[in-house]
Amino acid sequence: MGSADSDTKVPLVDQFRAFTGTFWVANWMELVERFAYYGVRVVLPVFLVDAFENGGPELNHIQKGTIYAIWALVQSYVPIFTGVYADKYGYKKNIAVSTGLKIIGYFIMGYTVVLAEKAAGMPLAQARPQGLDHAYEIFFCGAMFLALGTAVFKPAIQGLIANQLDTKASSLGWAVFYQMVNIGGFIGPLIAGYLRILDWQYVFLACAAGIALNFIPLFFFEEPAHENVSESGPLRLLGDAVKGLLEPRLFFFTISFAGFWLMFYQLFDI
């Protein structure tokens, strides 16, 4: 037993040396994405109900709760189905698509008040009593872009990480990955907390600019070799994913795991 254990032990230094350049690039992209995401997410409850004179859309708490509920559902359960597209079309393409979706989401959310006032042709304080205010609908649209972008990004970036990890260093690799999550999630709210004092739009612009940086690393590594799950088209792939999910053990595990994250977000949202 002793010799078998010694065969499986790999020195920490050797585990770090086993990590590829693509692994570190993927971790950097995760840090940047979490920086932008949590930068907005943590200050968002204040923004949504902030007064018109402070630059907020002054939504009520029922509207805020509805946005968060649907956002959490999309972000927690859509990745169950989008992962198949990362395997089919490649991690880089999925990361690029998700980054574009998230940038659109940040811009719509940040310019909700401006867009609503242009649509109404008057300040929100005047438009709302007349029923001409669409700030809620505009922000909801932006939030769904961000939620969908996150749902596409997560399977792609984690698939890329898994592709680069050797089994002997996988535990350390995932520990590094989630430390990147922690670092990004720590720095983002600090910067957003300062920027919101200057102007709410600065928060969303900074996060959009930050996530846009993830386009750059995509030019510096090749798409890793991985199994092409199917030659089917997009709709057939989605159907295959749904069919595969109906296997009982996989279904209950996946739904439970996604449900955990659905509950986890309530720590921030409520």
PDB file of N, CA and C in Angstrom, residues 126-203:
ATOM      1  N   GLN A 126     -40.784  62.329 -14.816  1.00  0.00           N
ATOM      2  CA  GLN A 126     -42.021  62.782 -15.456  1.00  0.00           C
ATOM      3  C   GLN A 126     -42.706  61.650 -16.223  1.00  0.00           C
ATOM      4  N   ALA A 127     -41.913  60.752 -16.798  1.00  0.00           N
ATOM      5  CA  ALA A 127     -42.474  59.688 -17.626  1.00  0.00           C
ATOM      6  C   ALA A 127     -43.205  58.635 -16.809  1.00  0.00           C
ATOM      7  N   ARG A 128     -42.705  58.333 -15.605  1.00  0.00           N
ATOM      8  CA  ARG A 128     -43.286  57.240 -14.828  1.00  0.00           C
ATOM      9  C   ARG A 128     -44.741  57.491 -14.432  1.00  0.00           C
ATOM     10  N   PRO A 129     -45.080  58.669 -13.931  1.00  0.00           N
ATOM     11  CA  PRO A 129     -46.505  58.901 -13.591  1.00  0.00           C
ATOM     12  C   PRO A 129     -47.431  58.809 -14.792  1.00  0.00           C
ATOM     13  N   GLN A 130     -46.895  59.024 -16.003  1.00  0.00           N
ATOM     14  CA  GLN A 130     -47.719  58.983 -17.209  1.00  0.00           C
ATOM     15  C   GLN A 130     -47.732  57.594 -17.857  1.00  0.00           C
ATOM     16  N   GLY A 131     -47.034  56.643 -17.253  1.00  0.00           N
ATOM     17  CA  GLY A 131     -46.985  55.294 -17.805  1.00  0.00           C
ATOM     18  C   GLY A 131     -46.125  55.172 -19.043  1.00  0.00           C
ATOM     19  N   LEU A 132     -45.198  56.107 -19.232  1.00  0.00           N
ATOM     20  CA  LEU A 132     -44.328  56.091 -20.414  1.00  0.00           C
ATOM     21  C   LEU A 132     -42.916  55.602 -20.113  1.00  0.00           C
ATOM     22  N   ASP A 133     -42.734  55.081 -18.938  1.00  0.00           N
ATOM     23  CA  ASP A 133     -41.406  54.665 -18.480  1.00  0.00           C
ATOM     24  C   ASP A 133     -41.195  53.178 -18.759  1.00  0.00           C
ATOM     25  N   HIS A 134     -40.109  52.855 -19.459  1.00  0.00           N
ATOM     26  CA  HIS A 134     -39.786  51.455 -19.763  1.00  0.00           C
ATOM     27  C   HIS A 134     -38.420  51.071 -19.185  1.00  0.00           C
ATOM     28  N   ALA A 135     -38.030  51.698 -18.095  1.00  0.00           N
ATOM     29  CA  ALA A 135     -36.737  51.407 -17.486  1.00  0.00           C
ATOM     30  C   ALA A 135     -36.656  49.947 -17.047  1.00  0.00           C
ATOM     31  N   TYR A 136     -37.724  49.428 -16.488  1.00  0.00           N
ATOM     32  CA  TYR A 136     -37.722  48.037 -16.027  1.00  0.00           C
ATOM     33  C   TYR A 136     -37.484  47.076 -17.184  1.00  0.00           C
ATOM     34  N   GLU A 137     -38.215  47.255 -18.269  1.00  0.00           N
ATOM     35  CA  GLU A 137     -38.085  46.360 -19.418  1.00  0.00           C
ATOM     36  C   GLU A 137     -36.695  46.448 -20.029  1.00  0.00           C
ATOM     37  N   ILE A 138     -36.139  47.660 -20.114  1.00  0.00           N
ATOM     38  CA  ILE A 138     -34.809  47.847 -20.694  1.00  0.00           C
ATOM     39  C   ILE A 138     -33.751  47.185 -19.823  1.00  0.00           C
ATOM     40  N   PHE A 139     -33.818  47.413 -18.518  1.00  0.00           N
ATOM     41  CA  PHE A 139     -32.827  46.798 -17.640  1.00  0.00           C
ATOM     42  C   PHE A 139     -32.962  45.278 -17.658  1.00  0.00           C
ATOM     43  N   PHE A 140     -34.185  44.782 -17.661  1.00  0.00           N
ATOM     44  CA  PHE A 140     -34.414  43.338 -17.704  1.00  0.00           C
ATOM     45  C   PHE A 140     -33.739  42.729 -18.938  1.00  0.00           C
ATOM     46  N   CYS A 141     -33.867  43.400 -20.066  1.00  0.00           N
ATOM     47  CA  CYS A 141     -33.229  42.926 -21.302  1.00  0.00           C
ATOM     48  C   CYS A 141     -31.709  42.848 -21.127  1.00  0.00           C
ATOM     49  N   GLY A 142     -31.114  43.889 -20.541  1.00  0.00           N
ATOM     50  CA  GLY A 142     -29.674  43.884 -20.309  1.00  0.00           C
ATOM     51  C   GLY A 142     -29.252  42.776 -19.366  1.00  0.00           C
ATOM     52  N   ALA A 143     -30.041  42.563 -18.313  1.00  0.00           N
ATOM     53  CA  ALA A 143     -29.723  41.507 -17.353  1.00  0.00           C
ATOM     54  C   ALA A 143     -29.771  40.135 -18.004  1.00  0.00           C
ATOM     55  N   MET A 144     -30.697  39.916 -18.929  1.00  0.00           N
ATOM     56  CA  MET A 144     -30.793  38.628 -19.605  1.00  0.00           C
ATOM     57  C   MET A 144     -29.614  38.404 -20.561  1.00  0.00           C
ATOM     58  N   PHE A 145     -29.143  39.463 -21.193  1.00  0.00           N
ATOM     59  CA  PHE A 145     -27.940  39.340 -22.010  1.00  0.00           C
ATOM     60  C   PHE A 145     -26.760  38.898 -21.139  1.00  0.00           C
ATOM     61  N   LEU A 146     -26.628  39.521 -19.971  1.00  0.00           N
ATOM     62  CA  LEU A 146     -25.530  39.173 -19.070  1.00  0.00           C
ATOM     63  C   LEU A 146     -25.691  37.755 -18.540  1.00  0.00           C
ATOM     64  N   ALA A 147     -26.909  37.379 -18.178  1.00  0.00           N
ATOM     65  CA  ALA A 147     -27.152  36.029 -17.673  1.00  0.00           C
ATOM     66  C   ALA A 147     -26.848  34.977 -18.737  1.00  0.00           C
ATOM     67  N   LEU A 148     -27.291  35.226 -19.965  1.00  0.00           N
ATOM     68  CA  LEU A 148     -27.045  34.279 -21.050  1.00  0.00           C
ATOM     69  C   LEU A 148     -25.555  34.212 -21.378  1.00  0.00           C
ATOM     70  N   GLY A 149     -24.891  35.374 -21.377  1.00  0.00           N
ATOM     71  CA  GLY A 149     -23.451  35.379 -21.620  1.00  0.00           C
ATOM     72  C   GLY A 149     -22.695  34.565 -20.578  1.00  0.00           C
ATOM     73  N   THR A 150     -23.096  34.687 -19.335  1.00  0.00           N
ATOM     74  CA  THR A 150     -22.466  33.907 -18.268  1.00  0.00           C
ATOM     75  C   THR A 150     -22.751  32.426 -18.449  1.00  0.00           C
ATOM     76  N   ALA A 151     -23.969  32.098 -18.858  1.00  0.00           N
ATOM     77  CA  ALA A 151     -24.351  30.704 -19.057  1.00  0.00           C
ATOM     78  C   ALA A 151     -23.589  30.057 -20.208  1.00  0.00           C
ATOM     79  N   VAL A 152     -23.169  30.843 -21.181  1.00  0.00           N
ATOM     80  CA  VAL A 152     -22.361  30.321 -22.289  1.00  0.00           C
ATOM     81  C   VAL A 152     -20.892  30.260 -21.888  1.00  0.00           C
ATOM     82  N   PHE A 153     -20.447  31.236 -21.096  1.00  0.00           N
ATOM     83  CA  PHE A 153     -19.033  31.328 -20.725  1.00  0.00           C
ATOM     84  C   PHE A 153     -18.605  30.186 -19.805  1.00  0.00           C
ATOM     85  N   LYS A 154     -19.413  29.878 -18.815  1.00  0.00           N
ATOM     86  CA  LYS A 154     -19.001  28.935 -17.784  1.00  0.00           C
ATOM     87  C   LYS A 154     -18.653  27.546 -18.328  1.00  0.00           C
ATOM     88  N   PRO A 155     -19.515  26.914 -19.135  1.00  0.00           N
ATOM     89  CA  PRO A 155     -19.119  25.600 -19.666  1.00  0.00           C
ATOM     90  C   PRO A 155     -17.873  25.664 -20.543  1.00  0.00           C
ATOM     91  N   ALA A 156     -17.711  26.767 -21.272  1.00  0.00           N
ATOM     92  CA  ALA A 156     -16.558  26.886 -22.165  1.00  0.00           C
ATOM     93  C   ALA A 156     -15.254  27.029 -21.384  1.00  0.00           C
ATOM     94  N   ILE A 157     -15.234  27.930 -20.388  1.00  0.00           N
ATOM     95  CA  ILE A 157     -13.981  28.164 -19.664  1.00  0.00           C
ATOM     96  C   ILE A 157     -13.636  26.969 -18.786  1.00  0.00           C
ATOM     97  N   GLN A 158     -14.634  26.350 -18.173  1.00  0.00           N
ATOM     98  CA  GLN A 158     -14.345  25.190 -17.325  1.00  0.00           C
ATOM     99  C   GLN A 158     -14.007  23.969 -18.170  1.00  0.00           C
ATOM    100  N   GLY A 159     -14.600  23.866 -19.352  1.00  0.00           N
ATOM    101  CA  GLY A 159     -14.214  22.803 -20.263  1.00  0.00           C
ATOM    102  C   GLY A 159     -12.776  22.967 -20.725  1.00  0.00           C
ATOM    103  N   LEU A 160     -12.374  24.214 -20.983  1.00  0.00           N
ATOM    104  CA  LEU A 160     -11.001  24.485 -21.385  1.00  0.00           C
ATOM    105  C   LEU A 160     -10.026  24.142 -20.257  1.00  0.00           C
ATOM    106  N   ILE A 161     -10.371  24.501 -19.027  1.00  0.00           N
ATOM    107  CA  ILE A 161      -9.524  24.170 -17.884  1.00  0.00           C
ATOM    108  C   ILE A 161      -9.389  22.653 -17.746  1.00  0.00           C
ATOM    109  N   ALA A 162     -10.520  21.947 -17.794  1.00  0.00           N
ATOM    110  CA  ALA A 162     -10.498  20.492 -17.650  1.00  0.00           C
ATOM    111  C   ALA A 162      -9.663  19.842 -18.745  1.00  0.00           C
ATOM    112  N   ASN A 163      -9.735  20.399 -19.954  1.00  0.00           N
ATOM    113  CA  ASN A 163      -8.974  19.861 -21.073  1.00  0.00           C
ATOM    114  C   ASN A 163      -7.470  19.956 -20.843  1.00  0.00           C
ATOM    115  N   GLN A 164      -7.053  20.954 -20.079  1.00  0.00           N
ATOM    116  CA  GLN A 164      -5.626  21.213 -19.884  1.00  0.00           C
ATOM    117  C   GLN A 164      -5.045  20.532 -18.649  1.00  0.00           C
ATOM    118  N   LEU A 165      -5.881  19.888 -17.840  1.00  0.00           N
ATOM    119  CA  LEU A 165      -5.407  19.335 -16.576  1.00  0.00           C
ATOM    120  C   LEU A 165      -5.076  17.861 -16.691  1.00  0.00           C
ATOM    121  N   ASP A 166      -3.910  17.512 -16.174  1.00  0.00           N
ATOM    122  CA  ASP A 166      -3.528  16.125 -15.994  1.00  0.00           C
ATOM    123  C   ASP A 166      -4.187  15.613 -14.717  1.00  0.00           C
ATOM    124  N   THR A 167      -4.545  14.343 -14.702  1.00  0.00           N
ATOM    125  CA  THR A 167      -5.257  13.810 -13.546  1.00  0.00           C
ATOM    126  C   THR A 167      -4.458  13.948 -12.252  1.00  0.00           C
ATOM    127  N   LYS A 168      -3.138  13.884 -12.322  1.00  0.00           N
ATOM    128  CA  LYS A 168      -2.321  13.959 -11.109  1.00  0.00           C
ATOM    129  C   LYS A 168      -2.257  15.378 -10.542  1.00  0.00           C
ATOM    130  N   ALA A 169      -2.609  16.363 -11.359  1.00  0.00           N
ATOM    131  CA  ALA A 169      -2.552  17.748 -10.887  1.00  0.00           C
ATOM    132  C   ALA A 169      -3.920  18.416 -10.932  1.00  0.00           C
ATOM    133  N   SER A 170      -4.973  17.630 -11.115  1.00  0.00           N
ATOM    134  CA  SER A 170      -6.297  18.215 -11.304  1.00  0.00           C
ATOM    135  C   SER A 170      -6.801  18.929 -10.048  1.00  0.00           C
ATOM    136  N   SER A 171      -6.538  18.358  -8.870  1.00  0.00           N
ATOM    137  CA  SER A 171      -7.008  19.001  -7.632  1.00  0.00           C
ATOM    138  C   SER A 171      -6.376  20.367  -7.456  1.00  0.00           C
ATOM    139  N   LEU A 172      -5.070  20.447  -7.674  1.00  0.00           N
ATOM    140  CA  LEU A 172      -4.381  21.731  -7.565  1.00  0.00           C
ATOM    141  C   LEU A 172      -4.862  22.679  -8.664  1.00  0.00           C
ATOM    142  N   GLY A 173      -5.085  22.148  -9.839  1.00  0.00           N
ATOM    143  CA  GLY A 173      -5.545  22.992 -10.953  1.00  0.00           C
ATOM    144  C   GLY A 173      -6.866  23.655 -10.661  1.00  0.00           C
ATOM    145  N   TRP A 174      -7.808  22.893 -10.123  1.00  0.00           N
ATOM    146  CA  TRP A 174      -9.109  23.483  -9.794  1.00  0.00           C
ATOM    147  C   TRP A 174      -9.016  24.416  -8.599  1.00  0.00           C
ATOM    148  N   ALA A 175      -8.080  24.148  -7.701  1.00  0.00           N
ATOM    149  CA  ALA A 175      -7.861  25.068  -6.582  1.00  0.00           C
ATOM    150  C   ALA A 175      -7.352  26.417  -7.093  1.00  0.00           C
ATOM    151  N   VAL A 176      -6.450  26.379  -8.057  1.00  0.00           N
ATOM    152  CA  VAL A 176      -5.946  27.615  -8.669  1.00  0.00           C
ATOM    153  C   VAL A 176      -7.082  28.345  -9.376  1.00  0.00           C
ATOM    154  N   PHE A 177      -7.878  27.593 -10.109  1.00  0.00           N
ATOM    155  CA  PHE A 177      -8.996  28.183 -10.848  1.00  0.00           C
ATOM    156  C   PHE A 177      -9.939  28.937  -9.916  1.00  0.00           C
ATOM    157  N   TYR A 178     -10.327  28.312  -8.820  1.00  0.00           N
ATOM    158  CA  TYR A 178     -11.275  28.969  -7.925  1.00  0.00           C
ATOM    159  C   TYR A 178     -10.632  30.072  -7.105  1.00  0.00           C
ATOM    160  N   GLN A 179      -9.306  30.041  -6.991  1.00  0.00           N
ATOM    161  CA  GLN A 179      -8.642  31.187  -6.383  1.00  0.00           C
ATOM    162  C   GLN A 179      -8.717  32.391  -7.312  1.00  0.00           C
ATOM    163  N   MET A 180      -8.674  32.144  -8.626  1.00  0.00           N
ATOM    164  CA  MET A 180      -8.860  33.230  -9.585  1.00  0.00           C
ATOM    165  C   MET A 180     -10.266  33.819  -9.474  1.00  0.00           C
ATOM    166  N   VAL A 181     -11.240  32.933  -9.244  1.00  0.00           N
ATOM    167  CA  VAL A 181     -12.608  33.395  -9.014  1.00  0.00           C
ATOM    168  C   VAL A 181     -12.645  34.323  -7.805  1.00  0.00           C
ATOM    169  N   ASN A 182     -11.989  33.914  -6.734  1.00  0.00           N
ATOM    170  CA  ASN A 182     -11.987  34.701  -5.498  1.00  0.00           C
ATOM    171  C   ASN A 182     -11.300  36.052  -5.681  1.00  0.00           C
ATOM    172  N   ILE A 183     -10.175  36.050  -6.390  1.00  0.00           N
ATOM    173  CA  ILE A 183      -9.442  37.298  -6.596  1.00  0.00           C
ATOM    174  C   ILE A 183     -10.272  38.273  -7.428  1.00  0.00           C
ATOM    175  N   GLY A 184     -10.833  37.776  -8.532  1.00  0.00           N
ATOM    176  CA  GLY A 184     -11.673  38.639  -9.361  1.00  0.00           C
ATOM    177  C   GLY A 184     -12.883  39.144  -8.611  1.00  0.00           C
ATOM    178  N   GLY A 185     -13.510  38.240  -7.835  1.00  0.00           N
ATOM    179  CA  GLY A 185     -14.691  38.624  -7.070  1.00  0.00           C
ATOM    180  C   GLY A 185     -14.377  39.554  -5.915  1.00  0.00           C
ATOM    181  N   PHE A 186     -13.118  39.616  -5.502  1.00  0.00           N
ATOM    182  CA  PHE A 186     -12.703  40.527  -4.436  1.00  0.00           C
ATOM    183  C   PHE A 186     -12.384  41.920  -4.977  1.00  0.00           C
ATOM    184  N   ILE A 187     -11.669  41.955  -6.103  1.00  0.00           N
ATOM    185  CA  ILE A 187     -11.231  43.237  -6.663  1.00  0.00           C
ATOM    186  C   ILE A 187     -12.400  43.998  -7.297  1.00  0.00           C
ATOM    187  N   GLY A 188     -13.278  43.271  -8.008  1.00  0.00           N
ATOM    188  CA  GLY A 188     -14.373  43.909  -8.721  1.00  0.00           C
ATOM    189  C   GLY A 188     -15.244  44.802  -7.852  1.00  0.00           C
ATOM    190  N   PRO A 189     -15.778  44.304  -6.740  1.00  0.00           N
ATOM    191  CA  PRO A 189     -16.628  45.158  -5.897  1.00  0.00           C
ATOM    192  C   PRO A 189     -15.900  46.340  -5.283  1.00  0.00           C
ATOM    193  N   LEU A 190     -14.604  46.193  -5.006  1.00  0.00           N
ATOM    194  CA  LEU A 190     -13.841  47.318  -4.455  1.00  0.00           C
ATOM    195  C   LEU A 190     -13.809  48.479  -5.444  1.00  0.00           C
ATOM    196  N   ILE A 191     -13.503  48.159  -6.696  1.00  0.00           N
ATOM    197  CA  ILE A 191     -13.434  49.198  -7.720  1.00  0.00           C
ATOM    198  C   ILE A 191     -14.828  49.744  -8.030  1.00  0.00           C
ATOM    199  N   ALA A 192     -15.807  48.847  -8.120  1.00  0.00           N
ATOM    200  CA  ALA A 192     -17.175  49.285  -8.416  1.00  0.00           C
ATOM    201  C   ALA A 192     -17.713  50.174  -7.300  1.00  0.00           C
ATOM    202  N   GLY A 193     -17.371  49.842  -6.061  1.00  0.00           N
ATOM    203  CA  GLY A 193     -17.834  50.657  -4.936  1.00  0.00           C
ATOM    204  C   GLY A 193     -17.319  52.081  -5.002  1.00  0.00           C
ATOM    205  N   TYR A 194     -16.114  52.250  -5.541  1.00  0.00           N
ATOM    206  CA  TYR A 194     -15.554  53.600  -5.704  1.00  0.00           C
ATOM    207  C   TYR A 194     -16.182  54.298  -6.913  1.00  0.00           C
ATOM    208  N   LEU A 195     -16.299  53.572  -8.025  1.00  0.00           N
ATOM    209  CA  LEU A 195     -16.806  54.185  -9.253  1.00  0.00           C
ATOM    210  C   LEU A 195     -18.258  54.636  -9.123  1.00  0.00           C
ATOM    211  N   ARG A 196     -19.065  53.906  -8.349  1.00  0.00           N
ATOM    212  CA  ARG A 196     -20.473  54.272  -8.231  1.00  0.00           C
ATOM    213  C   ARG A 196     -20.663  55.607  -7.525  1.00  0.00           C
ATOM    214  N   ILE A 197     -19.687  55.982  -6.706  1.00  0.00           N
ATOM    215  CA  ILE A 197     -19.748  57.285  -6.043  1.00  0.00           C
ATOM    216  C   ILE A 197     -19.563  58.404  -7.068  1.00  0.00           C
ATOM    217  N   LEU A 198     -18.743  58.131  -8.095  1.00  0.00           N
ATOM    218  CA  LEU A 198     -18.505  59.130  -9.142  1.00  0.00           C
ATOM    219  C   LEU A 198     -19.697  59.210 -10.093  1.00  0.00           C
ATOM    220  N   ASP A 199     -20.096  58.052 -10.626  1.00  0.00           N
ATOM    221  CA  ASP A 199     -21.233  57.983 -11.545  1.00  0.00           C
ATOM    222  C   ASP A 199     -21.568  56.511 -11.752  1.00  0.00           C
ATOM    223  N   TRP A 200     -22.853  56.177 -11.705  1.00  0.00           N
ATOM    224  CA  TRP A 200     -23.246  54.789 -11.865  1.00  0.00           C
ATOM    225  C   TRP A 200     -22.787  54.213 -13.199  1.00  0.00           C
ATOM    226  N   GLN A 201     -22.810  55.021 -14.246  1.00  0.00           N
ATOM    227  CA  GLN A 201     -22.428  54.504 -15.558  1.00  0.00           C
ATOM    228  C   GLN A 201     -20.972  54.040 -15.590  1.00  0.00           C
ATOM    229  N   TYR A 202     -20.121  54.649 -14.774  1.00  0.00           N
ATOM    230  CA  TYR A 202     -18.717  54.250 -14.752  1.00  0.00           C
ATOM    231  C   TYR A 202     -18.555  52.794 -14.347  1.00  0.00           C
ATOM    232  N   VAL A 203     -19.428  52.322 -13.460  1.00  0.00           N
ATOM    233  CA  VAL A 203     -19.354  50.922 -13.019  1.00  0.00           C
ATOM    234  C   VAL A 203     -19.540  49.982 -14.203  1.00  0.00           C
TER     235      VAL A 203
END
